[in-house]
mmCIF file of C-alpha atoms in Angstrom:
data_model
loop_
_atom_site.group_PDB
_atom_site.id
_atom_site.type_symbol
_atom_site.label_atom_id
_atom_site.label_comp_id
_atom_site.label_asym_id
_atom_site.label_seq_id
_atom_site.Cartn_x
_atom_site.Cartn_y
_atom_site.Cartn_z
ATOM 1 C CA UNK A 731 24.365 -1.374 -1.717
ATOM 2 C CA UNK A 732 22.036 -0.687 1.164
ATOM 3 C CA UNK A 733 19.703 -3.326 2.528
ATOM 4 C CA UNK A 734 17.209 -2.950 5.344
ATOM 5 C CA UNK A 735 14.937 -5.113 7.465
ATOM 6 C CA UNK A 736 11.834 -3.743 9.135
ATOM 7 C CA UNK A 737 10.120 -5.834 11.817
ATOM 8 C CA UNK A 738 6.337 -5.383 11.919
ATOM 9 C CA UNK A 739 5.245 -6.221 15.458
ATOM 10 C CA UNK A 740 1.899 -7.041 17.064
ATOM 11 C CA UNK A 741 0.866 -7.796 20.632
ATOM 12 C CA UNK A 742 -1.693 -10.461 19.735
ATOM 13 C CA UNK A 743 -0.286 -11.946 16.512
ATOM 14 C CA UNK A 744 3.076 -13.123 15.168
ATOM 15 C CA UNK A 745 5.478 -10.440 13.974
ATOM 16 C CA UNK A 746 7.006 -10.574 10.514
ATOM 17 C CA UNK A 747 9.855 -9.018 8.553
ATOM 18 C CA UNK A 748 9.905 -6.703 5.562
ATOM 19 C CA UNK A 749 13.222 -7.167 3.757
ATOM 20 C CA UNK A 750 14.306 -4.387 1.386
ATOM 21 C CA UNK A 751 17.269 -4.205 -0.980
ATOM 22 C CA UNK A 752 18.765 -5.287 -4.282
ATOM 23 C CA UNK A 753 19.044 -9.024 -4.756
ATOM 24 C CA UNK A 754 16.765 -10.077 -1.893
ATOM 25 C CA UNK A 755 14.700 -12.296 -4.216
ATOM 26 C CA UNK A 756 17.715 -14.578 -4.616
ATOM 27 C CA UNK A 757 17.630 -15.248 -0.860
ATOM 28 C CA UNK A 758 13.958 -16.213 -0.786
ATOM 29 C CA UNK A 759 14.392 -19.963 -0.345
ATOM 30 C CA UNK A 760 16.719 -19.584 2.646
ATOM 31 C CA UNK A 761 14.525 -16.851 4.136
ATOM 32 C CA UNK A 762 11.402 -19.019 3.939
ATOM 33 C CA UNK A 763 13.226 -21.849 5.679
ATOM 34 C CA UNK A 764 14.324 -19.444 8.406
ATOM 35 C CA UNK A 765 10.890 -17.862 8.863
ATOM 36 C CA UNK A 766 8.875 -21.073 8.617
ATOM 37 C CA UNK A 767 10.455 -23.976 10.462
ATOM 38 C CA UNK A 768 7.678 -26.443 9.562
ATOM 39 C CA UNK A 769 7.877 -25.911 5.799
ATOM 40 C CA UNK A 770 10.116 -28.928 5.124
ATOM 41 C CA UNK A 771 12.430 -29.242 2.159
ATOM 42 C CA UNK A 772 10.609 -30.929 -0.697
ATOM 43 C CA UNK A 773 7.309 -29.283 0.165
ATOM 44 C CA UNK A 774 5.206 -27.446 -2.387
ATOM 45 C CA UNK A 775 5.496 -23.705 -2.952
ATOM 46 C CA UNK A 776 2.894 -22.098 -5.207
ATOM 47 C CA UNK A 777 4.394 -19.122 -7.046
ATOM 48 C CA UNK A 778 1.725 -16.682 -8.277
ATOM 49 C CA UNK A 779 2.563 -13.901 -10.724
ATOM 50 C CA UNK A 780 0.859 -11.247 -12.827
ATOM 51 C CA UNK A 781 2.060 -9.352 -15.888
ATOM 52 C CA UNK A 782 4.160 -6.927 -13.798
ATOM 53 C CA UNK A 783 6.563 -9.700 -12.728
ATOM 54 C CA UNK A 784 9.575 -9.702 -15.058
ATOM 55 C CA UNK A 785 10.457 -13.205 -16.378
ATOM 56 C CA UNK A 786 14.063 -12.876 -15.142
ATOM 57 C CA UNK A 787 12.849 -12.080 -11.620
ATOM 58 C CA UNK A 788 10.452 -15.037 -11.680
ATOM 59 C CA UNK A 789 13.319 -17.311 -12.750
ATOM 60 C CA UNK A 790 15.432 -15.958 -9.881
ATOM 61 C CA UNK A 791 12.738 -16.867 -7.370
ATOM 62 C CA UNK A 792 12.181 -20.339 -8.841
ATOM 63 C CA UNK A 793 15.922 -21.023 -8.676
ATOM 64 C CA UNK A 794 16.174 -19.762 -5.090
ATOM 65 C CA UNK A 795 13.265 -21.970 -4.021
ATOM 66 C CA UNK A 796 14.617 -25.038 -5.803
ATOM 67 C CA UNK A 797 18.081 -24.565 -4.311
ATOM 68 C CA UNK A 798 16.494 -24.507 -0.846
ATOM 69 C CA UNK A 799 14.833 -27.854 -1.550
ATOM 70 C CA UNK A 800 11.293 -26.640 -2.266
ATOM 71 C CA UNK A 801 9.193 -27.720 -5.250
ATOM 72 C CA UNK A 802 7.861 -24.507 -6.845
ATOM 73 C CA UNK A 803 4.826 -24.574 -9.122
ATOM 74 C CA UNK A 804 4.123 -21.357 -11.047
ATOM 75 C CA UNK A 805 0.675 -20.003 -11.916
ATOM 76 C CA UNK A 806 0.051 -16.696 -13.713
ATOM 77 C CA UNK A 807 -3.294 -14.949 -13.199
ATOM 78 C CA UNK A 808 -4.991 -11.666 -14.047
ATOM 79 C CA UNK A 809 -6.846 -10.235 -11.017
ATOM 80 C CA UNK A 810 -9.342 -8.243 -13.105
ATOM 81 C CA UNK A 811 -12.311 -10.225 -11.779
ATOM 82 C CA UNK A 812 -11.837 -10.800 -8.049
ATOM 83 C CA UNK A 813 -14.278 -13.701 -7.620
ATOM 84 C CA UNK A 814 -13.045 -15.547 -10.705
ATOM 85 C CA UNK A 815 -9.434 -15.066 -9.658
ATOM 86 C CA UNK A 816 -10.019 -16.396 -6.138
ATOM 87 C CA UNK A 817 -11.808 -19.398 -7.644
ATOM 88 C CA UNK A 818 -8.887 -20.041 -10.013
ATOM 89 C CA UNK A 819 -6.422 -19.836 -7.142
ATOM 90 C CA UNK A 820 -8.372 -22.233 -4.926
ATOM 91 C CA UNK A 821 -8.661 -24.687 -7.839
ATOM 92 C CA UNK A 822 -4.892 -24.520 -8.424
ATOM 93 C CA UNK A 823 -4.184 -24.991 -4.710
ATOM 94 C CA UNK A 824 -6.489 -28.028 -4.546
ATOM 95 C CA UNK A 825 -5.005 -29.570 -7.702
ATOM 96 C CA UNK A 826 -1.498 -29.266 -6.245
ATOM 97 C CA UNK A 827 -2.618 -30.767 -2.957
ATOM 98 C CA UNK A 828 -1.440 -27.807 -0.886
ATOM 99 C CA UNK A 829 -1.875 -27.913 2.871
ATOM 100 C CA UNK A 830 -1.013 -25.817 5.931
ATOM 101 C CA UNK A 831 2.678 -26.697 5.552
ATOM 102 C CA UNK A 832 2.734 -25.245 2.035
ATOM 103 C CA UNK A 833 3.792 -21.703 1.168
ATOM 104 C CA UNK A 834 2.280 -19.216 -1.269
ATOM 105 C CA UNK A 835 4.711 -16.769 -2.901
ATOM 106 C CA UNK A 836 3.019 -13.829 -4.617
ATOM 107 C CA UNK A 837 4.927 -11.650 -7.110
ATOM 108 C CA UNK A 838 2.857 -8.829 -8.521
ATOM 109 C CA UNK A 839 1.049 -5.548 -8.158
ATOM 110 C CA UNK A 840 -1.338 -4.658 -5.322
ATOM 111 C CA UNK A 841 -4.527 -6.275 -6.761
ATOM 112 C CA UNK A 842 -2.878 -9.697 -6.998
ATOM 113 C CA UNK A 843 -1.183 -9.432 -3.596
ATOM 114 C CA UNK A 844 -4.464 -8.542 -1.897
ATOM 115 C CA UNK A 845 -6.487 -11.282 -3.595
ATOM 116 C CA UNK A 846 -3.838 -13.970 -3.233
ATOM 117 C CA UNK A 847 -3.291 -13.089 0.413
ATOM 118 C CA UNK A 848 -6.961 -13.664 1.118
ATOM 119 C CA UNK A 849 -7.190 -16.794 -1.043
ATOM 120 C CA UNK A 850 -4.163 -18.351 0.635
ATOM 121 C CA UNK A 851 -5.175 -17.700 4.216
ATOM 122 C CA UNK A 852 -8.796 -18.791 3.580
ATOM 123 C CA UNK A 853 -7.789 -22.065 1.873
ATOM 124 C CA UNK A 854 -7.980 -25.218 3.984
ATOM 125 C CA UNK A 855 -5.961 -24.730 7.146
ATOM 126 C CA UNK A 856 -4.409 -21.570 5.701
ATOM 127 C CA UNK A 857 -1.224 -21.152 3.678
ATOM 128 C CA UNK A 858 1.686 -18.993 4.765
ATOM 129 C CA UNK A 859 2.162 -16.163 2.258
ATOM 130 C CA UNK A 860 5.278 -14.345 1.114
ATOM 131 C CA UNK A 861 4.716 -11.040 -0.692
ATOM 132 C CA UNK A 862 7.123 -9.841 -3.376
ATOM 133 C CA UNK A 863 5.598 -6.581 -4.684
ATOM 134 C CA UNK A 864 6.714 -5.621 -8.178
ATOM 135 C CA UNK A 865 5.750 -1.920 -8.084
ATOM 136 C CA UNK A 866 6.546 0.876 -5.665
ATOM 137 C CA UNK A 867 2.842 1.443 -4.990
ATOM 138 C CA UNK A 868 2.336 -2.238 -4.129
ATOM 139 C CA UNK A 869 5.430 -2.212 -1.915
ATOM 140 C CA UNK A 870 3.974 0.663 0.087
ATOM 141 C CA UNK A 871 0.363 -0.519 0.231
ATOM 142 C CA UNK A 872 0.831 -4.276 0.668
ATOM 143 C CA UNK A 873 4.148 -4.975 2.404
ATOM 144 C CA UNK A 874 2.589 -3.969 5.727
ATOM 145 C CA UNK A 875 -0.839 -5.566 6.134
ATOM 146 C CA UNK A 876 -3.549 -5.353 8.729
ATOM 147 C CA UNK A 877 -6.311 -7.751 7.720
ATOM 148 C CA UNK A 878 -8.825 -8.255 4.937
ATOM 149 C CA UNK A 879 -12.522 -8.972 5.356
ATOM 150 C CA UNK A 880 -14.483 -10.729 2.644
ATOM 151 C CA UNK A 881 -18.255 -10.503 3.109
ATOM 152 C CA UNK A 882 -20.067 -13.474 1.651
ATOM 153 C CA UNK A 883 -23.791 -12.810 1.274
ATOM 154 C CA UNK A 884 -26.247 -15.553 2.125
ATOM 155 C CA UNK A 885 -26.073 -18.535 4.442
ATOM 156 C CA UNK A 886 -22.303 -18.393 4.826
ATOM 157 C CA UNK A 887 -22.426 -15.034 6.590
ATOM 158 C CA UNK A 888 -19.151 -13.124 6.829
ATOM 159 C CA UNK A 889 -15.730 -14.729 6.431
ATOM 160 C CA UNK A 890 -12.665 -12.994 7.846
ATOM 161 C CA UNK A 891 -9.136 -13.844 6.782
ATOM 162 C CA UNK A 892 -6.011 -12.482 8.446
ATOM 163 C CA UNK A 893 -3.569 -11.793 5.605
ATOM 164 C CA UNK A 894 -0.445 -10.873 7.519
ATOM 165 C CA UNK A 895 2.375 -12.429 5.484
ATOM 166 C CA UNK A 896 5.090 -14.801 6.597
ATOM 167 C CA UNK A 897 7.366 -11.998 5.431
ATOM 168 C CA UNK A 898 7.503 -9.380 2.671
ATOM 169 C CA UNK A 899 10.346 -9.115 0.197
ATOM 170 C CA UNK A 900 10.966 -5.844 -1.668
ATOM 171 C CA UNK A 901 13.706 -6.277 -4.265
ATOM 172 C CA UNK A 902 14.753 -2.837 -5.508
ATOM 173 C CA UNK A 903 16.018 -4.360 -8.766
ATOM 174 C CA UNK A 904 12.386 -4.961 -9.762
ATOM 175 C CA UNK A 905 11.742 -1.219 -9.883
ATOM 176 C CA UNK A 906 14.360 -0.513 -12.564
ATOM 177 C CA UNK A 907 12.065 -1.644 -15.386
ATOM 178 C CA UNK A 908 8.964 0.268 -14.259
ATOM 179 C CA UNK A 909 7.608 2.901 -16.616
ATOM 180 C CA UNK A 910 7.633 6.523 -15.496
ATOM 181 C CA UNK A 911 3.888 6.365 -14.746
ATOM 182 C CA UNK A 912 4.234 3.147 -12.734
ATOM 183 C CA UNK A 913 7.137 4.632 -10.808
ATOM 184 C CA UNK A 914 5.324 7.874 -9.993
ATOM 185 C CA UNK A 915 2.233 6.006 -8.803
ATOM 186 C CA UNK A 916 4.101 5.055 -5.646
ATOM 187 C CA UNK A 917 5.239 8.620 -4.885
ATOM 188 C CA UNK A 918 1.742 9.704 -3.890
ATOM 189 C CA UNK A 919 1.587 7.101 -1.122
ATOM 190 C CA UNK A 920 5.059 8.061 0.105
ATOM 191 C CA UNK A 921 4.115 11.765 0.131
ATOM 192 C CA UNK A 922 0.888 10.971 1.998
ATOM 193 C CA UNK A 923 2.821 9.016 4.645
ATOM 194 C CA UNK A 924 5.404 11.787 4.979
ATOM 195 C CA UNK A 925 2.809 14.473 5.663
ATOM 196 C CA UNK A 926 0.877 12.261 8.100
ATOM 197 C CA UNK A 927 3.974 11.023 9.923
ATOM 198 C CA UNK A 928 6.264 13.852 11.018
ATOM 199 C CA UNK A 929 8.244 16.996 10.191
ATOM 200 C CA UNK A 930 11.375 14.848 9.964
ATOM 201 C CA UNK A 931 9.971 12.553 7.257
ATOM 202 C CA UNK A 932 8.249 15.379 5.381
ATOM 203 C CA UNK A 933 11.332 17.573 5.087
ATOM 204 C CA UNK A 934 13.615 14.600 4.411
ATOM 205 C CA UNK A 935 11.384 13.752 1.443
ATOM 206 C CA UNK A 936 11.461 17.362 0.274
ATOM 207 C CA UNK A 937 15.262 17.284 0.334
ATOM 208 C CA UNK A 938 15.443 13.929 -1.490
ATOM 209 C CA UNK A 939 12.588 14.229 -3.992
ATOM 210 C CA UNK A 940 14.948 14.530 -6.955
ATOM 211 C CA UNK A 941 16.938 11.459 -5.912
ATOM 212 C CA UNK A 942 13.727 9.484 -5.511
ATOM 213 C CA UNK A 943 12.488 10.494 -8.967
ATOM 214 C CA UNK A 944 15.842 9.338 -10.379
ATOM 215 C CA UNK A 945 15.451 5.954 -8.614
ATOM 216 C CA UNK A 946 18.518 6.418 -6.446
ATOM 217 C CA UNK A 947 18.738 3.178 -4.486
ATOM 218 C CA UNK A 948 19.709 4.776 -1.170
ATOM 219 C CA UNK A 949 16.831 7.265 -1.389
ATOM 220 C CA UNK A 950 14.313 4.601 -2.422
ATOM 221 C CA UNK A 951 15.370 2.296 0.404
ATOM 222 C CA UNK A 952 15.151 5.090 2.995
ATOM 223 C CA UNK A 953 11.770 6.259 1.671
ATOM 224 C CA UNK A 954 10.411 2.721 1.944
ATOM 225 C CA UNK A 955 11.782 2.226 5.460
ATOM 226 C CA UNK A 956 10.201 5.484 6.632
ATOM 227 C CA UNK A 957 6.884 4.864 4.862
ATOM 228 C CA UNK A 958 6.531 1.283 6.027
ATOM 229 C CA UNK A 959 7.561 2.193 9.574
ATOM 230 C CA UNK A 960 4.695 4.694 9.619
ATOM 231 C CA UNK A 961 2.208 2.168 8.233
ATOM 232 C CA UNK A 962 3.506 -0.435 10.681
ATOM 233 C CA UNK A 963 2.669 1.886 13.563
ATOM 234 C CA UNK A 964 -0.886 2.190 12.204
ATOM 235 C CA UNK A 965 -1.155 -1.586 11.911
ATOM 236 C CA UNK A 966 -0.065 -2.040 15.526
ATOM 237 C CA UNK A 967 -2.561 0.612 16.635
ATOM 238 C CA UNK A 968 -5.342 -1.086 14.646
ATOM 239 C CA UNK A 969 -4.776 -4.223 16.706
ATOM 240 C CA UNK A 970 -5.826 -2.287 19.816
ATOM 241 C CA UNK A 971 -8.208 0.341 18.423
ATOM 242 C CA UNK A 972 -9.816 -1.406 15.455
ATOM 243 C CA UNK A 973 -10.037 -0.140 11.886
ATOM 244 C CA UNK A 974 -10.309 3.508 12.968
ATOM 245 C CA UNK A 975 -6.534 3.539 13.406
ATOM 246 C CA UNK A 976 -6.239 3.200 9.603
ATOM 247 C CA UNK A 977 -8.647 6.072 8.946
ATOM 248 C CA UNK A 978 -5.790 8.554 8.622
ATOM 249 C CA UNK A 979 -4.910 6.898 5.302
ATOM 250 C CA UNK A 980 -8.186 8.303 3.966
ATOM 251 C CA UNK A 981 -6.398 11.681 3.882
ATOM 252 C CA UNK A 982 -6.710 12.910 0.306
ATOM 253 C CA UNK A 983 -8.211 9.675 -1.005
ATOM 254 C CA UNK A 984 -11.816 10.604 -0.207
ATOM 255 C CA UNK A 985 -11.849 13.567 -2.575
ATOM 256 C CA UNK A 986 -9.710 11.729 -5.129
ATOM 257 C CA UNK A 987 -12.144 8.788 -5.240
ATOM 258 C CA UNK A 988 -15.202 11.018 -5.561
ATOM 259 C CA UNK A 989 -13.696 13.102 -8.364
ATOM 260 C CA UNK A 990 -11.755 10.423 -10.205
ATOM 261 C CA UNK A 991 -8.658 12.463 -9.387
ATOM 262 C CA UNK A 992 -5.154 11.518 -8.315
ATOM 263 C CA UNK A 993 -4.252 11.123 -4.660
ATOM 264 C CA UNK A 994 -1.985 14.166 -5.075
ATOM 265 C CA UNK A 995 -4.951 16.315 -6.116
ATOM 266 C CA UNK A 996 -6.950 14.848 -3.258
ATOM 267 C CA UNK A 997 -4.223 15.885 -0.839
ATOM 268 C CA UNK A 998 -4.186 19.387 -2.335
ATOM 269 C CA UNK A 999 -7.940 19.765 -1.949
ATOM 270 C CA UNK A 1000 -7.920 18.354 1.590
ATOM 271 C CA UNK A 1001 -5.240 20.831 2.656
ATOM 272 C CA UNK A 1002 -7.167 23.699 1.049
ATOM 273 C CA UNK A 1003 -10.367 22.631 2.811
ATOM 274 C CA UNK A 1004 -8.491 22.353 6.117
ATOM 275 C CA UNK A 1005 -7.239 25.924 5.666
ATOM 276 C CA UNK A 1006 -10.771 26.991 4.703
ATOM 277 C CA UNK A 1007 -11.942 25.497 8.021
ATOM 278 C CA UNK A 1008 -9.206 27.362 9.917
ATOM 279 C CA UNK A 1009 -7.282 24.206 10.892
ATOM 280 C CA UNK A 1010 -3.923 24.855 9.189
ATOM 281 C CA UNK A 1011 -1.926 27.822 7.960
ATOM 282 C CA UNK A 1012 -1.252 28.628 4.324
ATOM 283 C CA UNK A 1013 2.413 27.734 4.954
ATOM 284 C CA UNK A 1014 1.485 24.045 5.200
ATOM 285 C CA UNK A 1015 -0.479 24.260 1.941
ATOM 286 C CA UNK A 1016 2.550 25.832 0.264
ATOM 287 C CA UNK A 1017 4.927 23.222 1.708
ATOM 288 C CA UNK A 1018 2.760 20.327 0.536
ATOM 289 C CA UNK A 1019 2.304 21.882 -2.927
ATOM 290 C CA UNK A 1020 6.069 22.322 -3.206
ATOM 291 C CA UNK A 1021 6.696 18.680 -2.257
ATOM 292 C CA UNK A 1022 4.117 17.317 -4.699
ATOM 293 C CA UNK A 1023 5.537 19.515 -7.461
ATOM 294 C CA UNK A 1024 9.076 18.301 -6.702
ATOM 295 C CA UNK A 1025 7.848 14.719 -6.989
ATOM 296 C CA UNK A 1026 6.363 15.519 -10.398
ATOM 297 C CA UNK A 1027 2.680 16.021 -9.634
ATOM 298 C CA UNK A 1028 1.157 19.055 -11.304
ATOM 299 C CA UNK A 1029 -2.411 19.875 -10.332
ATOM 300 C CA UNK A 1030 -4.745 18.260 -12.860
ATOM 301 C CA UNK A 1031 -8.233 18.395 -11.414
ATOM 302 C CA UNK A 1032 -10.526 21.260 -12.299
ATOM 303 C CA UNK A 1033 -14.028 21.109 -10.860
ATOM 304 C CA UNK A 1034 -16.196 22.427 -13.685
ATOM 305 C CA UNK A 1035 -19.483 21.718 -11.911
ATOM 306 C CA UNK A 1036 -19.177 21.970 -8.152
ATOM 307 C CA UNK A 1037 -22.776 20.839 -7.604
ATOM 308 C CA UNK A 1038 -22.086 17.524 -9.335
ATOM 309 C CA UNK A 1039 -18.923 17.148 -7.281
ATOM 310 C CA UNK A 1040 -20.856 17.868 -4.113
ATOM 311 C CA UNK A 1041 -23.495 15.234 -4.879
ATOM 312 C CA UNK A 1042 -20.787 12.626 -5.497
ATOM 313 C CA UNK A 1043 -20.000 12.753 -1.772
ATOM 314 C CA UNK A 1044 -23.604 11.656 -0.942
ATOM 315 C CA UNK A 1045 -23.855 13.909 2.067
ATOM 316 C CA UNK A 1046 -26.267 12.720 4.765
ATOM 317 C CA UNK A 1047 -27.890 15.541 6.684
ATOM 318 C CA UNK A 1048 -25.945 18.224 4.858
ATOM 319 C CA UNK A 1049 -22.517 17.342 6.299
ATOM 320 C CA UNK A 1050 -19.633 15.064 5.393
ATOM 321 C CA UNK A 1051 -16.868 13.568 7.530
ATOM 322 C CA UNK A 1052 -13.416 14.062 6.008
ATOM 323 C CA UNK A 1053 -9.909 13.363 7.268
ATOM 324 C CA UNK A 1054 -8.165 16.758 7.247
ATOM 325 C CA UNK A 1055 -4.653 17.815 8.308
ATOM 326 C CA UNK A 1056 -4.221 19.965 11.397
ATOM 327 C CA UNK A 1057 -0.421 20.148 11.050
ATOM 328 C CA UNK A 1058 2.396 18.176 9.465
ATOM 329 C CA UNK A 1059 2.246 14.895 11.345
ATOM 330 C CA UNK A 1060 -1.321 15.385 12.574
ATOM 331 C CA UNK A 1061 -4.815 15.037 11.150
ATOM 332 C CA UNK A 1062 -8.319 14.296 12.382
ATOM 333 C CA UNK A 1063 -11.824 13.645 11.173
ATOM 334 C CA UNK A 1064 -13.797 16.848 10.669
ATOM 335 C CA UNK A 1065 -17.519 17.373 10.059
ATOM 336 C CA UNK A 1066 -17.801 19.840 7.185
ATOM 337 C CA UNK A 1067 -21.153 21.505 6.326
ATOM 338 C CA UNK A 1068 -22.235 21.089 2.708
ATOM 339 C CA UNK A 1069 -22.222 24.805 1.923
ATOM 340 C CA UNK A 1070 -18.611 25.149 3.135
ATOM 341 C CA UNK A 1071 -17.471 22.162 1.090
ATOM 342 C CA UNK A 1072 -19.237 23.640 -1.942
ATOM 343 C CA UNK A 1073 -17.499 26.997 -1.497
ATOM 344 C CA UNK A 1074 -14.116 25.273 -1.257
ATOM 345 C CA UNK A 1075 -14.828 23.139 -4.334
ATOM 346 C CA UNK A 1076 -15.650 26.262 -6.326
ATOM 347 C CA UNK A 1077 -12.327 27.808 -5.310
ATOM 348 C CA UNK A 1078 -10.282 24.666 -6.092
#
C-alpha cells in the first residue's frame, strides 16, 4: 500500500512533515519522538477528539503513544461554540499541568483542528501540536497551515498564534467509514486546487475522478499529495507576501458563501462570470463542469431573485472584487461592476 511524506518548508520558520498512508496512526508515538527531541518519554500528551474520530482509531493512537513511553490523557470536545471550547481546552491543559515540553494530538474534523491548534500554541509557552484529520476535507484544509489570528477586543488587543503543527498525520484507513456526504465534501477542495494549480493536476483528476469517488487508496493518496503540495506552495508564498498569497483559495468560495451554495456551484458561477468578463474561453467552463460532474456534483443553486443575491455581496461603490480564473492554473482578482455581476447572476 502506498505511503507518502510531504515536507512543508518555510524560510523563516521550522519545516514539518505531512505523512499520508494506511496505518500511519500506529506510528505516531515513534514519529513524535523523532520530530520532537525534547518531548521526553513519560511526558504528558493531551489527545483531543470530536465525534468524527472512530473509537478504534483513538485506541490505536493511545496504544502507539503509550508504547513510545508517553502518558496520553484523552479529552473529547464539541467545537460548536469556539470561545467555550477554547476555555475548556485551556482548563484541561492547566489541570494536567502541561508545559512547553508537552504535546497536543488532535484527531477530528476541521473545526476542532483549527480551534485546538490555536488553543495549544497560545497556552503557556506553547504546546507542539500533531494533527490527525478524520475527514478528507479536514485533511486538505488543515494538514498544511499558515497561521491563525485571534482578535481579542478590549485591553488585550490582538493575539496572534502560529499554528503550524509539529507534523500532520493523514491515515487513509480513517476515511473508510465516512458517509458519502462526508467523503464528497473533500472533493470540492481537491477540484479547486486542481483548477488553480496546473493542467497536469486538473487532467489527472479528470482521469481519476471515478477512482477517487470509489476511495481507491492509490488515487486518494496521489490526490492528497498533489493538493497539499499546491497548498504548501501558497503557505511558503504567504511567508514572503503576506495573506494575499492565500487569496486564490477564495476562488468559488465568495459566491458560495454569499448564496449559501456549495463550493462546486461557486466555482461554476466564478467560471461563468470570468467568461462573461472575457477572461476565459467556454472550453474551460466545459472542462470544469465535466470534472465537477464526474466527481458527483450536479448544479444545485438557482438564483430566484438576483437583486437579493446582488445585495448579499454588499458592494461598495457599485463594484466587487472577486477571484476569477484566467486559465487552468491561473487566476487573479478582478473588479466587476454591479450591473455586470447582476446580468451574470440572472443567467446562472
